[in-house]
Amino acid sequence: MEFGSIEREVYVEASPEVVFEVVSSPDHLKQWWPDDARYDPTPGSTGEITFGDPEAGGGVVSFAVVDARPPRMFSFRWTHPAGEVPAEGNSLLVTFDLTPSGDGTLLRMTETGFREMGWEAAVLEERYREHVHGWDFFLPRLAPYVATLGVRP
């Protein structure tokens, strides 16, 4: 296994405009992925997402919006050290590409940058597997969440 990138596809029965909001808006994001999200969904903005309760071992992760092209693409960098500008080599890049498909949207999620982080092999493998597990758990929650919004394709 090369531990270079993670790629997943999810079909969502909603328009690309709706799916874009669900993957870019902090209020929507925290309904299917992190427990909390605080950022402005515009390129160059920074913030954080939170998993679990930080007081009980949960984690706060730095988050920076790289690009937002509604309704086709949203990307961000995360996992960079607090106080550092996110860039290749100190963060991972996640991109959501949205393509109309039938009456809905095909969402392609790609996460890259694992090898560029400079981790030793065991750490690289562990972090990569943690992210694979995370996306395999959280991404399937996106389409059912969109279904609760009551929007039609």
mmCIF file of C-alpha atoms in Angstrom:
data_model
loop_
_atom_site.group_PDB
_atom_site.id
_atom_site.type_symbol
_atom_site.label_atom_id
_atom_site.label_comp_id
_atom_site.label_asym_id
_atom_site.label_seq_id
_atom_site.Cartn_x
_atom_site.Cartn_y
_atom_site.Cartn_z
ATOM 1 C CA MET A 1 0.000 0.000 0.000
ATOM 2 C CA GLU A 2 1.409 3.390 -0.913
ATOM 3 C CA PHE A 3 -0.402 5.591 1.671
ATOM 4 C CA GLY A 4 -0.516 8.462 -0.832
ATOM 5 C CA SER A 5 -4.161 9.422 -1.106
ATOM 6 C CA ILE A 6 -7.633 8.379 -0.058
ATOM 7 C CA GLU A 7 -10.425 8.515 -2.614
ATOM 8 C CA ARG A 8 -14.103 7.853 -2.064
ATOM 9 C CA GLU A 9 -17.284 8.377 -4.102
ATOM 10 C CA VAL A 10 -20.779 8.891 -2.732
ATOM 11 C CA TYR A 11 -23.980 9.390 -4.700
ATOM 12 C CA VAL A 12 -26.327 11.937 -3.109
ATOM 13 C CA GLU A 13 -29.934 12.432 -4.162
ATOM 14 C CA ALA A 14 -29.760 16.214 -4.263
ATOM 15 C CA SER A 15 -28.502 18.904 -6.606
ATOM 16 C CA PRO A 16 -24.837 19.931 -6.638
ATOM 17 C CA GLU A 17 -25.919 23.249 -5.072
ATOM 18 C CA VAL A 18 -27.359 21.458 -2.038
ATOM 19 C CA VAL A 19 -24.435 19.043 -1.730
ATOM 20 C CA PHE A 20 -21.984 21.946 -1.987
ATOM 21 C CA GLU A 21 -23.670 23.619 0.992
ATOM 22 C CA VAL A 22 -23.545 20.364 2.971
ATOM 23 C CA VAL A 23 -19.785 19.901 2.405
ATOM 24 C CA SER A 24 -18.795 23.564 2.786
ATOM 25 C CA SER A 25 -21.032 25.139 5.436
ATOM 26 C CA PRO A 26 -19.887 24.647 9.054
ATOM 27 C CA ASP A 27 -23.514 24.292 10.197
ATOM 28 C CA HIS A 28 -24.097 21.410 7.785
ATOM 29 C CA LEU A 29 -20.640 19.874 8.135
ATOM 30 C CA LYS A 30 -21.051 19.265 11.854
ATOM 31 C CA GLN A 31 -24.233 17.300 11.193
ATOM 32 C CA TRP A 32 -22.374 14.485 9.453
ATOM 33 C CA TRP A 33 -18.646 14.839 10.227
ATOM 34 C CA PRO A 34 -17.069 16.762 13.138
ATOM 35 C CA ASP A 35 -18.842 17.543 16.394
ATOM 36 C CA ASP A 36 -18.203 21.249 15.861
ATOM 37 C CA ALA A 37 -16.916 23.416 13.016
ATOM 38 C CA ARG A 38 -15.921 27.068 13.131
ATOM 39 C CA TYR A 39 -14.716 28.704 9.925
ATOM 40 C CA ASP A 40 -15.918 30.936 7.100
ATOM 41 C CA PRO A 41 -16.385 28.825 3.936
ATOM 42 C CA THR A 42 -14.424 31.244 1.735
ATOM 43 C CA PRO A 43 -10.937 30.690 0.286
ATOM 44 C CA GLY A 44 -8.192 31.798 2.633
ATOM 45 C CA SER A 45 -10.264 31.641 5.799
ATOM 46 C CA THR A 46 -9.045 29.625 8.761
ATOM 47 C CA GLY A 47 -10.745 28.033 11.705
ATOM 48 C CA GLU A 48 -11.066 24.707 13.400
ATOM 49 C CA ILE A 49 -13.108 21.549 13.588
ATOM 50 C CA THR A 50 -13.588 19.560 16.761
ATOM 51 C CA PHE A 51 -14.041 15.835 17.268
ATOM 52 C CA GLY A 52 -15.481 14.786 20.608
ATOM 53 C CA ASP A 53 -15.094 16.807 23.795
ATOM 54 C CA PRO A 54 -11.663 18.479 23.964
ATOM 55 C CA GLU A 55 -11.866 18.337 27.776
ATOM 56 C CA ALA A 56 -12.276 14.550 27.624
ATOM 57 C CA GLY A 57 -9.604 13.603 25.102
ATOM 58 C CA GLY A 58 -11.312 14.890 21.960
ATOM 59 C CA GLY A 59 -9.366 16.849 19.404
ATOM 60 C CA VAL A 60 -9.427 20.336 17.949
ATOM 61 C CA VAL A 61 -7.959 20.399 14.439
ATOM 62 C CA SER A 62 -6.820 23.458 12.475
ATOM 63 C CA PHE A 63 -8.780 23.968 9.263
ATOM 64 C CA ALA A 64 -8.160 26.316 6.308
ATOM 65 C CA VAL A 65 -10.345 26.753 3.231
ATOM 66 C CA VAL A 66 -8.255 26.492 0.051
ATOM 67 C CA ASP A 67 -10.846 26.818 -2.701
ATOM 68 C CA ALA A 68 -14.615 27.138 -3.060
ATOM 69 C CA ARG A 69 -16.248 27.018 -6.477
ATOM 70 C CA PRO A 70 -19.975 26.541 -5.934
ATOM 71 C CA PRO A 71 -21.529 24.189 -6.864
ATOM 72 C CA ARG A 72 -18.628 22.129 -8.223
ATOM 73 C CA MET A 73 -15.720 22.007 -5.757
ATOM 74 C CA PHE A 74 -14.729 22.725 -2.169
ATOM 75 C CA SER A 75 -11.268 22.053 -0.736
ATOM 76 C CA PHE A 76 -9.495 22.607 2.554
ATOM 77 C CA ARG A 77 -6.270 21.842 4.357
ATOM 78 C CA TRP A 78 -6.247 20.417 7.856
ATOM 79 C CA THR A 79 -4.096 18.744 10.497
ATOM 80 C CA HIS A 80 -1.420 21.474 10.302
ATOM 81 C CA PRO A 81 0.150 22.696 13.546
ATOM 82 C CA ALA A 82 -1.732 25.546 15.218
ATOM 83 C CA GLY A 83 -0.188 28.879 14.360
ATOM 84 C CA GLU A 84 1.398 27.622 11.120
ATOM 85 C CA VAL A 85 0.198 28.549 7.647
ATOM 86 C CA PRO A 86 -1.169 25.366 6.052
ATOM 87 C CA ALA A 87 0.820 24.253 3.032
ATOM 88 C CA GLU A 88 2.037 21.122 1.319
ATOM 89 C CA GLY A 89 4.253 19.300 3.801
ATOM 90 C CA ASN A 90 2.505 20.381 7.013
ATOM 91 C CA SER A 91 -1.143 19.578 6.242
ATOM 92 C CA LEU A 92 -3.453 17.263 4.350
ATOM 93 C CA LEU A 93 -5.585 18.505 1.439
ATOM 94 C CA VAL A 94 -9.206 17.365 1.142
ATOM 95 C CA THR A 95 -11.141 18.086 -2.045
ATOM 96 C CA PHE A 96 -14.826 17.487 -2.661
ATOM 97 C CA ASP A 97 -15.608 17.423 -6.403
ATOM 98 C CA LEU A 98 -19.314 17.490 -7.256
ATOM 99 C CA THR A 99 -20.691 16.265 -10.582
ATOM 100 C CA PRO A 100 -24.363 16.177 -11.612
ATOM 101 C CA SER A 101 -25.436 12.577 -12.080
ATOM 102 C CA GLY A 102 -28.986 11.622 -13.005
ATOM 103 C CA ASP A 103 -31.283 13.322 -10.514
ATOM 104 C CA GLY A 104 -28.510 13.802 -7.972
ATOM 105 C CA THR A 105 -24.824 14.438 -7.460
ATOM 106 C CA LEU A 106 -21.747 12.255 -7.503
ATOM 107 C CA LEU A 107 -19.418 13.460 -4.755
ATOM 108 C CA ARG A 108 -15.747 12.510 -5.111
ATOM 109 C CA MET A 109 -13.662 13.053 -1.991
ATOM 110 C CA THR A 110 -9.881 12.964 -2.265
ATOM 111 C CA GLU A 111 -7.454 13.426 0.622
ATOM 112 C CA THR A 112 -3.786 13.851 -0.263
ATOM 113 C CA GLY A 113 -0.512 14.866 1.334
ATOM 114 C CA PHE A 114 0.237 11.915 3.598
ATOM 115 C CA ARG A 115 3.684 11.130 2.173
ATOM 116 C CA GLU A 116 4.605 14.824 2.080
ATOM 117 C CA MET A 117 4.149 15.160 5.849
ATOM 118 C CA GLY A 118 7.557 13.610 6.475
ATOM 119 C CA TRP A 119 6.306 11.069 8.990
ATOM 120 C CA GLU A 120 8.347 7.934 9.619
ATOM 121 C CA ALA A 121 6.851 4.834 7.970
ATOM 122 C CA ALA A 122 4.990 3.521 11.039
ATOM 123 C CA VAL A 123 3.418 6.918 11.777
ATOM 124 C CA LEU A 124 2.497 7.399 8.108
ATOM 125 C CA GLU A 125 0.773 4.015 8.016
ATOM 126 C CA GLU A 126 -1.072 4.659 11.293
ATOM 127 C CA ARG A 127 -2.295 8.138 10.294
ATOM 128 C CA TYR A 128 -3.305 6.937 6.843
ATOM 129 C CA ARG A 129 -5.304 4.045 8.313
ATOM 130 C CA GLU A 130 -6.943 6.386 10.863
ATOM 131 C CA HIS A 131 -8.104 8.649 8.042
ATOM 132 C CA VAL A 132 -9.330 5.718 5.916
ATOM 133 C CA HIS A 133 -11.345 4.510 8.902
ATOM 134 C CA GLY A 134 -12.643 8.024 9.554
ATOM 135 C CA TRP A 135 -13.802 8.657 5.996
ATOM 136 C CA ASP A 136 -15.317 5.164 5.798
ATOM 137 C CA PHE A 137 -17.339 6.012 8.911
ATOM 138 C CA PHE A 138 -18.292 9.630 8.229
ATOM 139 C CA LEU A 139 -18.839 9.883 4.451
ATOM 140 C CA PRO A 140 -21.713 7.348 4.431
ATOM 141 C CA ARG A 141 -23.525 9.684 6.859
ATOM 142 C CA LEU A 142 -23.635 12.509 4.297
ATOM 143 C CA ALA A 143 -26.388 11.224 1.952
ATOM 144 C CA PRO A 144 -28.781 10.259 4.807
ATOM 145 C CA TYR A 145 -28.231 13.710 6.347
ATOM 146 C CA VAL A 146 -29.065 15.397 3.021
ATOM 147 C CA ALA A 147 -32.249 13.278 2.867
ATOM 148 C CA THR A 148 -33.372 14.819 6.186
ATOM 149 C CA LEU A 149 -33.226 18.292 4.629
ATOM 150 C CA GLY A 150 -36.345 17.568 2.574
ATOM 151 C CA VAL A 151 -34.917 18.938 -0.658
ATOM 152 C CA ARG A 152 -35.764 17.449 -4.013
ATOM 153 C CA PRO A 153 -33.136 16.788 -6.681
#
